[in-house]
Amino acid sequence: DIQMTQSPSILSASVGDRVTITCRASQSISRWLAWYQQKSGKAPNLLISKASSLERGVPSRFSGSGSGTEFTLTISSLQPDDFATYYCQHFHSYPLTFGGGTKVEIK
Amino acid sequence: QVQLVQSGAEVKKPGASVKLSCKASGYTFTHYYIHWVRQAPGQGLEWMGWITPYSGDTKYAQNFQGRVTMTRDTSISTAYMELSRLTSDDTAMYYCARDRDVVIPPAAPYNWFAPWGPGTLVTVSP
């Protein structure tokens, strides 16, 4: 199975900060990666697919990059609505697996 | 609008089975794979498998092989997930999620998920 490792697990930041979350795969997954945002008590919401394709309706302050084994999700200017937990997910092969999550907290 | 509505919370004894439903609306049910993903309390996300409503074909994660059964009823646009031989480790929120884009089998699913249902909480307790 492909292991997905996110860092950091918790990130404290302020409104307006630039935030970067890293996701590493245990083997190359090309660009077969998605990012989700999950707010407390809610289902996840797709932000980005294929490493960098922004889902329709997702604010442009979100961006994704990377290929192979290392990927990043960047929020260019953190907004109050962005405080949540973020998960990466590969879809290179079965089983599909997720990273452990990064909780973005208010500093 | 596309919507997935899931059945209500369940409380089960160890060793029992649970069958959850996921009713789709706002799109052609048979044209999109449906995935099931679970999340234990305070934990991360775990993919369980998918079903294609078009043919009923399924693919299960190895961790659930032999214990999970995914089915569908196209007449009411509903997918089901049944998990047997429950233990306390199965206590979790169970989500159904639609594959992101139209796929007609035998083409493979895209395997990223949007939208998700609101989830069904399953509690396994003696």
Coordinates of C-alpha atoms in Angstrom, one line a residue:
Chain A
D1 CA 0.0 0.0 0.0
I2 CA 1.1 3.6 -0.7
Q3 CA 1.6 5.5 2.6
M4 CA 0.8 9.2 2.6
T5 CA 2.5 11.3 5.2
Q6 CA 1.4 14.9 5.9
S7 CA 3.3 17.5 7.7
P8 CA 2.9 19.3 10.0
S9 CA 0.0 17.5 11.8
I10 CA -1.0 20.8 13.4
L11 CA -0.3 24.3 12.1
S12 CA -1.0 27.5 14.0
A13 CA -1.4 30.6 11.8
S14 CA -3.0 34.0 11.7
V15 CA -5.5 35.5 9.2
G16 CA -3.5 36.7 6.3
D17 CA -0.6 34.3 6.7
R18 CA 0.7 32.2 3.8
V19 CA 0.3 28.6 4.7
T20 CA 2.0 25.5 3.2
I21 CA 1.1 21.9 3.9
T22 CA 3.3 19.0 2.7
C23 CA 2.2 15.6 1.6
R24 CA 4.7 12.8 0.9
A25 CA 4.0 9.5 -0.8
S26 CA 5.9 6.4 0.0
Q27 CA 6.4 5.8 -3.8
S28 CA 5.9 7.8 -6.9
I29 CA 2.3 8.6 -7.7
S30 CA 2.9 10.9 -10.6
R31 CA 0.3 13.7 -10.2
W32 CA -2.5 11.4 -8.9
L33 CA -3.3 13.4 -5.8
A34 CA -6.3 15.2 -4.4
W35 CA -6.7 17.6 -1.5
Y36 CA -9.7 17.9 0.7
Q37 CA -10.8 20.4 3.4
Q38 CA -12.8 19.1 6.4
K39 CA -14.5 21.4 8.9
S40 CA -15.4 20.2 12.3
G41 CA -18.4 17.9 12.2
K42 CA -18.7 18.0 8.4
A43 CA -17.9 15.8 5.5
P44 CA -14.7 16.5 3.5
N45 CA -14.9 18.8 0.5
L46 CA -12.7 18.4 -2.6
L47 CA -10.4 21.4 -3.2
I48 CA -7.8 20.1 -5.7
S49 CA -7.4 17.1 -8.0
K50 CA -4.5 15.9 -10.1
A51 CA -2.1 17.7 -7.8
S52 CA -2.9 21.2 -9.0
S53 CA -6.4 21.4 -10.7
L54 CA -8.5 23.7 -8.6
E55 CA -12.1 22.5 -8.1
R56 CA -14.8 24.9 -9.5
G57 CA -15.9 27.3 -6.8
V58 CA -12.8 26.9 -4.6
P59 CA -11.1 30.3 -3.9
S60 CA -8.0 31.0 -5.9
R61 CA -6.0 31.5 -2.7
F62 CA -5.7 27.7 -2.6
S63 CA -3.2 26.1 -4.9
G64 CA -1.5 22.7 -5.2
S65 CA 1.8 21.7 -6.7
G66 CA 4.2 18.7 -6.9
S67 CA 4.6 15.4 -8.6
G68 CA 6.2 12.1 -7.9
T69 CA 6.4 11.8 -4.1
E70 CA 6.2 15.3 -2.8
F71 CA 3.2 17.6 -2.9
T72 CA 2.2 20.9 -1.3
L73 CA -1.1 22.7 -0.7
T74 CA -0.7 26.4 -0.3
I75 CA -3.1 29.0 1.0
S76 CA -1.8 32.3 -0.1
S77 CA -3.6 34.4 2.5
L78 CA -5.4 32.5 5.2
Q79 CA -9.0 33.5 5.8
P80 CA -11.2 32.8 8.8
D81 CA -13.2 30.3 6.8
D82 CA -10.0 28.3 6.2
F83 CA -9.4 27.0 9.7
A84 CA -10.1 23.3 9.2
T85 CA -8.3 20.0 8.7
Y86 CA -6.8 19.2 5.3
Y87 CA -6.2 15.8 3.9
C88 CA -4.3 14.6 0.8
Q89 CA -5.4 11.4 -1.0
H90 CA -3.6 9.5 -3.7
F91 CA -5.4 7.7 -6.6
H92 CA -2.5 6.1 -8.2
S93 CA -3.4 2.5 -7.4
Y94 CA -5.5 0.5 -5.0
P95 CA -6.0 0.8 -2.1
L96 CA -6.7 4.5 -2.2
T97 CA -5.2 6.1 0.9
F98 CA -5.3 9.4 2.7
G99 CA -2.7 11.4 4.6
G100 CA -3.2 11.7 8.4
G101 CA -4.4 15.2 8.1
T102 CA -3.2 18.7 8.9
K103 CA -5.2 20.8 11.3
V104 CA -4.9 24.5 10.7
E105 CA -5.6 26.4 13.9
I106 CA -5.9 30.0 14.9
K107 CA -2.7 31.3 16.3
Chain B
Q1 CA -28.2 20.2 -7.3
V2 CA -26.3 17.0 -6.7
Q3 CA -27.0 15.6 -3.3
L4 CA -26.3 12.4 -1.3
V5 CA -28.5 11.7 1.6
Q6 CA -27.4 9.1 4.1
S7 CA -29.4 7.0 6.6
G8 CA -29.5 7.7 10.3
A9 CA -27.2 6.8 13.1
E10 CA -26.9 3.2 14.1
V11 CA -25.9 1.5 17.4
K12 CA -24.9 -2.2 17.1
K13 CA -23.6 -4.9 19.3
P14 CA -20.3 -6.6 18.6
G15 CA -20.7 -9.4 16.0
A16 CA -23.7 -7.8 14.4
S17 CA -24.0 -6.3 10.9
V18 CA -25.0 -2.9 9.8
K19 CA -26.4 -1.8 6.4
L20 CA -26.2 1.9 5.5
S21 CA -27.9 3.7 2.6
C22 CA -26.9 6.6 0.4
K23 CA -29.7 8.1 -1.7
A24 CA -28.5 10.2 -4.7
S25 CA -30.4 13.0 -6.4
G26 CA -29.6 15.7 -9.0
Y27 CA -27.7 13.6 -11.5
T28 CA -27.9 10.3 -13.4
F29 CA -27.2 7.7 -10.7
T30 CA -25.9 5.1 -13.0
H31 CA -23.2 7.3 -14.5
Y32 CA -21.0 7.8 -11.5
Y33 CA -19.2 5.4 -9.2
I34 CA -20.0 5.6 -5.5
H35 CA -17.3 5.2 -2.9
W36 CA -17.5 4.5 0.8
V37 CA -15.0 6.1 3.2
R38 CA -15.0 5.9 7.0
Q39 CA -13.5 8.0 9.7
A40 CA -13.1 6.8 13.3
P41 CA -13.6 9.4 16.0
G42 CA -10.7 11.9 15.9
Q43 CA -8.9 9.9 13.3
G44 CA -8.2 10.1 9.5
L45 CA -10.0 8.9 6.5
E46 CA -10.1 5.3 5.3
W47 CA -11.3 4.2 1.9
M48 CA -13.5 1.1 1.9
G49 CA -14.3 0.5 -1.7
W50 CA -16.6 1.5 -4.6
I51 CA -19.6 0.3 -6.5
T52 CA -20.6 1.2 -10.0
P53 CA -24.4 1.7 -10.1
Y54 CA -24.3 1.0 -13.8
S55 CA -23.5 -2.7 -13.4
G56 CA -23.3 -3.3 -9.7
D57 CA -19.6 -4.2 -10.0
T58 CA -17.6 -3.6 -6.8
K59 CA -14.1 -3.2 -5.6
Y60 CA -13.3 -3.5 -2.0
A61 CA -10.2 -2.5 0.0
Q62 CA -8.3 -5.5 1.2
N63 CA -8.9 -4.5 4.8
F64 CA -12.6 -5.1 4.4
Q65 CA -12.6 -8.1 2.0
G66 CA -15.0 -10.7 3.3
R67 CA -16.8 -8.3 5.6
V68 CA -18.2 -5.6 3.3
T69 CA -20.9 -5.8 0.7
M70 CA -21.8 -2.9 -1.5
T71 CA -25.0 -3.0 -3.5
R72 CA -27.4 -0.6 -5.2
D73 CA -31.0 -0.2 -6.2
T74 CA -31.2 1.9 -9.4
S75 CA -35.0 2.2 -9.2
I76 CA -34.5 4.5 -6.2
S77 CA -31.0 5.8 -6.9
T78 CA -29.7 4.4 -3.7
A79 CA -26.4 2.7 -2.8
Y80 CA -25.9 0.5 0.2
M81 CA -23.0 -0.6 2.3
E82 CA -23.3 -3.6 4.6
L83 CA -20.5 -4.3 7.1
S84 CA -20.6 -7.6 9.1
R85 CA -18.9 -9.0 12.2
L86 CA -18.7 -5.6 13.8
T87 CA -16.2 -4.8 16.5
S88 CA -15.5 -1.7 18.5
D89 CA -12.9 -0.7 15.9
D90 CA -15.7 -0.2 13.4
T91 CA -17.2 2.7 15.4
A92 CA -16.9 5.5 13.0
M93 CA -18.6 8.0 10.7
Y94 CA -19.3 6.3 7.4
Y95 CA -19.4 8.5 4.3
C96 CA -20.6 7.8 0.8
A97 CA -19.0 10.0 -1.9
R98 CA -19.6 10.3 -5.6
D99 CA -16.7 9.8 -8.0
R100 CA -15.9 13.2 -9.4
D101 CA -16.9 12.8 -13.1
V102 CA -19.1 10.7 -15.4
V103 CA -17.7 7.3 -16.1
I104 CA -19.5 4.5 -18.0
P105 CA -18.1 1.1 -17.2
P106 CA -16.0 -0.7 -18.1
A107 CA -14.0 2.6 -17.8
A108 CA -12.3 2.9 -14.5
P109 CA -13.4 5.5 -11.9
Y110 CA -11.5 8.7 -11.4
N111 CA -11.1 7.8 -7.7
W112 CA -11.4 11.3 -6.3
F113 CA -14.5 12.3 -4.5
A114 CA -17.1 15.0 -4.9
P115 CA -19.6 15.5 -3.4
W116 CA -19.7 13.6 -0.1
G117 CA -22.8 12.6 1.9
P118 CA -23.1 14.0 5.4
G119 CA -22.1 10.7 6.9
T120 CA -23.8 8.1 9.1
L121 CA -22.4 7.5 12.6
V122 CA -22.1 3.8 13.5
T123 CA -21.4 3.0 17.2
V124 CA -20.5 -0.5 18.1
S125 CA -21.0 -1.1 21.8
P126 CA -21.8 -4.1 24.1

